Amino acid sequence: MSVVIDIAGLPHDRVRVKPSPLAELGMALHAFTESRHHPRLAAWVTATTARLAPHLADRLEEARFLWGAAFSDVFTAFAGLPAEEEAQPAGTLAEELDLLDRVPDEDFVAALLESVCDPSYGAYGTRIPSPLTDVVVRRRTLTLAAAQGRPLVDFTQRVLADPGWAREWFRGLMTECEEAFFADTWRRVGPGLAADARHTAELLRRKGLGAALAHASPAITYDEETARITVDKLTAARTAAAPQGLTLVPTRLGSPHLMVLHRHGWQPVLHYPVASQDPPPGPTVEELTLRMEALSHPVRMRMCRLLSRSAYSTIGLAEAHGLSAPEVSRHLAVLKRAGLVTSSRRGRYVLHELDLELVARLGTDFVGHLLR
């Protein structure tokens, strides 16, 4: 599984690297709501949320559908500008909110109500009609909102009735966050993000797109022959960068998440955690799946129990489990392909051992892919 971005025909000057104040504010709000995803930020989240005025804390709780389970594309609003415009993040939060005002109402509302309007997030590469213009989508949006409680239904109905009110509501909430805490946060994290963006842009200029993407994340690869970028994630989607462009946006507050905006008709955006907070590269989705499937068979589970305690030969495992040597060899081959078992010759025998360190990381690796 992966997200594939086709960049065929995309001019080099349409690949940009730039921090986004609005996107970083969105990641800060996500960290408030899902602090368990961001253990490194626990102290900052606790201290910051403790200082919020009660009315702002209540407003943020009501709006958590924008940054909780789903991360709304309104935080990367520049990506929704028309293709002929030079769409990229702005230098200040106010300027980025101005960019959001230039996104058409249909796209703005669809992005704002993404969690109830397009829960599959265009996984099939097609544009989901806006609830402002499509009666069926409007009805489904209200039905999905109802499943999350009356307040979201009321909010959704008001947004659909008056998109202008929704724009003022969102700008007001973001501006209040800036005054309450984000201006200070951006002063601290902004320079580091700008430095990382300059470094990535220099890699792009001197060594090419592959080097720039490798710096952004080991989960991103580029095949120059097919002109495709592949992002290793537990989802399947495809999009194209031409003619709008492709933007890489570094984040410090978003680690460990690697976000990919692939809304149909919008510019693709790779929202990547800066290298200093990136965890060591783990297995790919394919490797992780192979390991978990290898452990799903009861015979291999029992073999792993023995191999976790001592090294065994094929004959020893066969005798312990009442199996033939060829049967044991077949199970060992599956475990070895998954990298779970190593083998070494000792005298006359080849002994097999379980890689306990790798097995111990399976849970962490799995959680890492879920959060990526």
C-alpha positions as a printed Julia matrix, in Angstrom:
372×3 Matrix{Float64}:
   0.0     0.0     0.0
   1.2     3.49   -0.8
   0.31    6.94   -2.09
   1.68    7.51   -5.59
   2.24   11.0    -7.01
   2.78   11.21  -10.77
   5.06   14.14  -11.61
   5.42   13.47  -15.35
   5.68   16.76  -17.23
   6.14   18.83  -14.07
   8.75   21.6   -14.48
  11.51   21.64  -11.86
  10.54   25.13  -10.7
   7.11   23.8    -9.76
   8.63   21.72   -6.94
   8.85   23.95   -3.89
  10.0    23.56   -0.28
   8.61   26.02    2.23
   7.28   26.06    5.82
   3.63   26.86    6.4
   2.48   28.72    9.54
  -1.12   27.59    9.05
  -0.13   23.94    8.58
   2.08   24.08   11.69
  -0.77   25.6    13.7
  -2.93   22.7    12.53
  -0.31   20.23   13.75
  -0.16   22.04   17.11
  -3.92   21.66   17.49
  -3.67   18.01   16.5
  -1.03   17.51   19.21
  -3.42   19.05   21.76
  -6.16   16.58   20.79
  -4.04   13.48   20.19
  -1.2    13.94   22.69
  -0.58   10.18   22.78
   0.69   10.47   19.19
   3.3    12.99   20.28
   5.0    11.91   23.51
   7.97   14.25   22.85
   5.58   17.21   23.05
   3.85   16.14   26.28
   5.38   18.87   28.45
   4.72   21.59   25.86
   1.13   20.43   25.29
   0.4    20.34   29.02
   1.89   23.78   29.66
   0.24   25.39   26.61
  -3.24   23.98   27.05
  -3.18   24.88   30.76
  -2.81   28.55   29.8
  -5.7    28.61   27.32
  -8.68   30.74   28.24
 -11.7    28.53   29.01
 -13.76   29.91   26.11
 -10.94   29.16   23.62
 -10.48   25.67   25.03
 -14.2    25.06   24.52
 -14.07   26.34   20.94
 -11.12   24.09   20.15
 -12.92   21.1    21.6
 -15.92   21.81   19.36
 -13.66   22.1    16.29
 -11.53   19.03   16.94
 -13.07   17.26   13.92
 -10.75   19.48   11.82
  -7.52   18.09   13.27
  -8.31   15.0    15.32
  -8.94   11.75   13.44
  -8.62   13.6    10.12
  -6.35   16.55    9.31
  -8.36   19.0     7.22
  -6.9    20.31    3.99
  -7.91   23.84    4.96
  -4.57   23.95    6.8
  -2.77   23.7     3.45
  -5.13   26.05    1.67
  -2.52   27.24   -0.85
  -2.8    23.82   -2.51
  -6.39   24.57   -3.52
  -5.6    27.69   -5.54
  -6.09   27.57   -9.33
  -3.28   25.95  -11.32
  -2.31   29.18  -13.05
  -1.45   30.83   -9.74
   1.95   30.53   -8.05
   0.52   28.53   -5.15
   2.83   28.11   -2.17
   2.74   28.73    1.59
   2.91   32.33    2.75
   5.23   33.81    5.35
   2.64   34.64    8.01
  -0.53   33.1     9.34
  -2.6    36.12    8.24
  -1.26   35.83    4.68
  -2.09   32.13    4.55
  -5.61   32.83    5.76
  -5.84   35.35    2.9
  -4.9    32.52    0.51
  -7.74   30.46    1.96
 -10.14   33.25    1.03
  -9.18   32.7    -2.63
 -10.17   29.03   -2.58
 -13.63   28.64   -4.2
 -16.53   28.08   -1.81
 -17.2    24.57   -3.14
 -13.63   23.45   -2.41
 -13.41   25.33    0.88
 -16.57   23.75    2.27
 -15.6    20.26    1.04
 -12.22   20.59    2.77
 -13.68   22.07    5.95
 -16.22   19.25    6.23
 -13.79   16.59    5.0
 -14.37   14.23    7.94
 -18.1    14.0     7.18
 -18.11   14.86    3.48
 -15.34   12.61    2.15
 -14.35   10.04    4.82
 -12.52    7.95    2.2
 -10.55   11.08    1.21
 -10.75   10.47   -2.53
  -8.93    7.15   -2.22
 -10.11    6.2    -5.68
  -8.61    9.25   -7.35
 -11.91   10.93   -8.21
 -13.28   14.28   -7.17
 -16.04   14.03   -4.58
 -18.73   16.62   -5.47
 -19.17   19.47   -3.02
 -22.13   19.29   -0.62
 -22.89   22.85   -1.72
 -23.78   21.67   -5.22
 -24.64   17.97   -4.95
 -27.85   16.95   -3.18
 -26.73   13.35   -2.61
 -23.4    14.37   -1.08
 -25.18   17.01    1.02
 -27.57   14.41    2.43
 -24.74   11.97    3.15
 -22.71   14.72    4.82
 -25.51   15.54    7.21
 -26.07   11.84    7.94
 -22.39   11.3     8.77
 -22.37   14.46   10.88
 -25.35   13.15   12.86
 -23.3    10.07   13.8
 -20.87   12.41   15.6
 -23.44   14.34   17.6
 -25.9    17.19   17.36
 -23.31   20.0    17.62
 -21.59   18.87   14.42
 -24.96   18.62   12.64
 -25.78   22.2    13.63
 -22.33   23.38   12.54
 -22.56   21.53    9.22
 -25.99   22.95    8.48
 -24.76   26.47    9.15
 -21.66   25.99    6.95
 -23.81   24.69    4.09
 -26.23   27.58    4.47
 -23.56   30.3     4.71
 -19.99   29.53    3.56
 -19.05   33.16    4.25
 -19.85   32.66    7.92
 -17.67   29.53    7.93
 -14.73   31.48    6.51
 -15.05   34.16    9.2
 -15.44   31.49   11.88
 -12.27   29.66   10.81
 -10.21   32.85   10.45
 -11.38   34.07   13.83
 -10.5    30.79   15.55
  -7.03   30.63   13.98
  -6.34   34.29   14.8
  -7.37   33.71   18.41
  -4.99   30.74   18.59
  -2.18   32.89   17.24
  -2.76   35.51   19.91
  -3.11   32.93   22.68
  -0.08   30.74   21.99
   0.94   30.22   18.38
   2.79   33.49   17.76
   5.28   32.49   20.45
   5.41   28.88   19.2
   6.09   30.0    15.62
   8.91   32.28   16.77
  10.57   29.21   18.29
   9.98   26.6    15.59
   9.81   28.78   12.47
  13.57   29.43   12.07
  14.37   25.71   12.32
  11.73   24.87    9.72
  13.07   27.58    7.41
  16.6    26.16    7.8
  15.43   22.66    6.96
  13.49   23.97    3.96
  16.62   25.76    2.67
  18.66   22.58    3.08
  16.06   20.47    1.28
  15.78   23.02   -1.51
  19.56   23.01   -1.91
  19.54   19.21   -2.17
  16.83   19.53   -4.79
  18.91   22.01   -6.78
  22.26   20.25   -6.52
  21.41   16.54   -6.31
  17.89   16.25   -7.65
  14.43   15.35   -6.43
  15.4    11.88   -5.19
  17.94   13.29   -2.72
  15.53   15.95   -1.49
  12.77   13.42   -0.9
  15.15   10.99    0.83
  16.11   13.79    3.22
  12.46   14.56    3.89
  11.66   10.95    4.85
  12.99    7.44    4.2
   9.36    6.49    3.52
   9.39    8.6     0.32
  11.03    7.24   -2.83
  11.31    8.59   -6.36
  11.51    6.55   -9.55
  13.0     8.84  -12.17
  12.22    6.42  -14.99
   8.47    6.41  -14.32
   8.43    9.96  -12.87
   6.55    8.73   -9.82
   6.92    9.48   -6.14
   5.83    6.69   -3.79
   4.99    7.34   -0.15
   4.95    4.18    1.95
   1.72    4.43    3.98
  -1.12    2.2     5.12
  -3.4     3.6     2.45
  -3.7     3.34   -1.31
  -4.17    6.44   -3.47
  -2.89    8.11   -6.63
  -2.65   11.72   -7.73
  -0.76   13.89  -10.2
   1.33   16.99   -9.6
   1.06   18.61  -13.03
   0.16   21.34  -13.69
  -0.32   22.72  -10.16
   3.04   21.66   -8.75
   4.35   19.84   -5.7
   5.18   21.39   -2.35
   7.2    19.94    0.51
   6.27   21.44    3.88
   8.48   20.67    6.92
   6.9    20.32   10.36
   8.4    20.12   13.83
   5.18   19.64   15.78
   3.83   16.97   13.41
   6.36   14.19   14.04
   5.89   11.21   13.58
   3.19   11.93   11.0
   4.06   12.06    7.31
   1.03   13.69    5.69
   0.22   13.52    1.99
  -2.39   15.88    0.6
  -3.79   14.13   -2.47
  -7.2    15.77   -2.83
  -8.36   15.44   -6.43
  -7.76   18.69   -8.31
  -5.48   20.18   -5.63
  -1.71   20.47   -5.67
  -0.11   17.49   -3.88
   1.65   18.38   -0.63
   4.16   16.31    1.34
   4.04   17.44    4.97
   7.11   15.84    6.51
   8.64   15.84   10.02
  12.06   17.5    10.2
  14.97   15.09   10.33
  15.96   15.91   13.89
  12.69   14.41   15.11
  12.4    11.61   12.59
  12.68    8.15   14.19
  15.18    5.7    12.71
  13.89    4.14    9.47
  11.67    1.14   10.16
  10.39   -1.59    7.85
   8.24   -0.78    4.85
   4.54   -1.63    4.88
   5.32   -4.66    2.72
   8.05   -5.88    5.11
   5.85   -5.35    8.15
   2.97   -7.24    6.51
   5.31  -10.11    5.63
   6.49  -10.38    9.25
   3.01  -10.32   10.72
   1.75  -12.88    8.21
   4.73  -15.12    8.99
   3.72  -15.14   12.66
   0.05  -15.81   11.97
   0.52  -19.6    11.53
   0.23  -21.61   14.79
   3.11  -23.95   13.9
   5.44  -21.04   13.24
   4.33  -19.42   16.49
   5.31  -22.55   18.4
   8.6   -22.74   16.54
   9.33  -19.14   17.49
   8.74  -19.99   21.14
  11.54  -22.57   21.01
  13.81  -20.4    18.88
  13.44  -17.51   21.33
  15.07  -19.63   24.04
  17.85  -21.35   22.14
  19.26  -22.11   18.69
  17.86  -25.25   17.04
  18.72  -27.3    13.99
  16.06  -28.29   11.49
  16.12  -31.86   12.83
  15.8   -30.59   16.41
  12.74  -28.52   15.51
  11.22  -31.44   13.62
  11.59  -33.74   16.63
  10.25  -31.13   19.04
   7.1   -30.55   16.96
   6.51  -34.0    15.54
   6.97  -32.77   11.98
   9.07  -33.92    9.06
  12.27  -32.07    8.24
  10.86  -30.77    4.89
   7.8   -29.35    6.7
  10.03  -27.55    9.21
  12.2   -26.25    6.35
   9.16  -24.75    4.64
   8.1   -22.92    7.81
  11.65  -21.75    8.45
  11.82  -20.38    4.91
   8.77  -18.2     5.59
  10.26  -16.9     8.85
  13.61  -16.21    7.18
  12.03  -14.35    4.25
  10.38  -12.12    6.82
  13.73  -11.56    8.51
  12.53  -13.04   11.8
  14.97  -15.97   11.9
  18.71  -16.06   11.23
  20.76  -19.17   10.49
  24.46  -19.95   11.01
  26.62  -23.04   10.69
  28.13  -24.47   13.84
  30.24  -27.53   13.12
  28.15  -30.14   11.32
  24.82  -28.37   11.91
  23.0   -25.27   10.71
  21.32  -23.67   13.7
  18.41  -21.27   13.58
  17.68  -18.42   16.0
  14.86  -15.93   16.44
  15.79  -12.24   16.07
  14.34  -11.15   19.4
  15.16   -7.47   18.88
  13.26   -7.37   15.59
  10.28   -9.25   17.05
  10.23   -6.87   20.0
   9.96   -3.92   17.6
   6.93   -5.29   15.72
   4.42   -3.49   17.89
   6.34   -0.22   17.68
   6.78   -0.58   13.92
   3.06   -1.29   13.49
   2.07    1.77   15.55
   4.55    3.84   13.57
   2.86    2.92   10.3
  -0.58    3.59   11.76
   0.49    7.09   12.81
   2.48    7.87    9.65
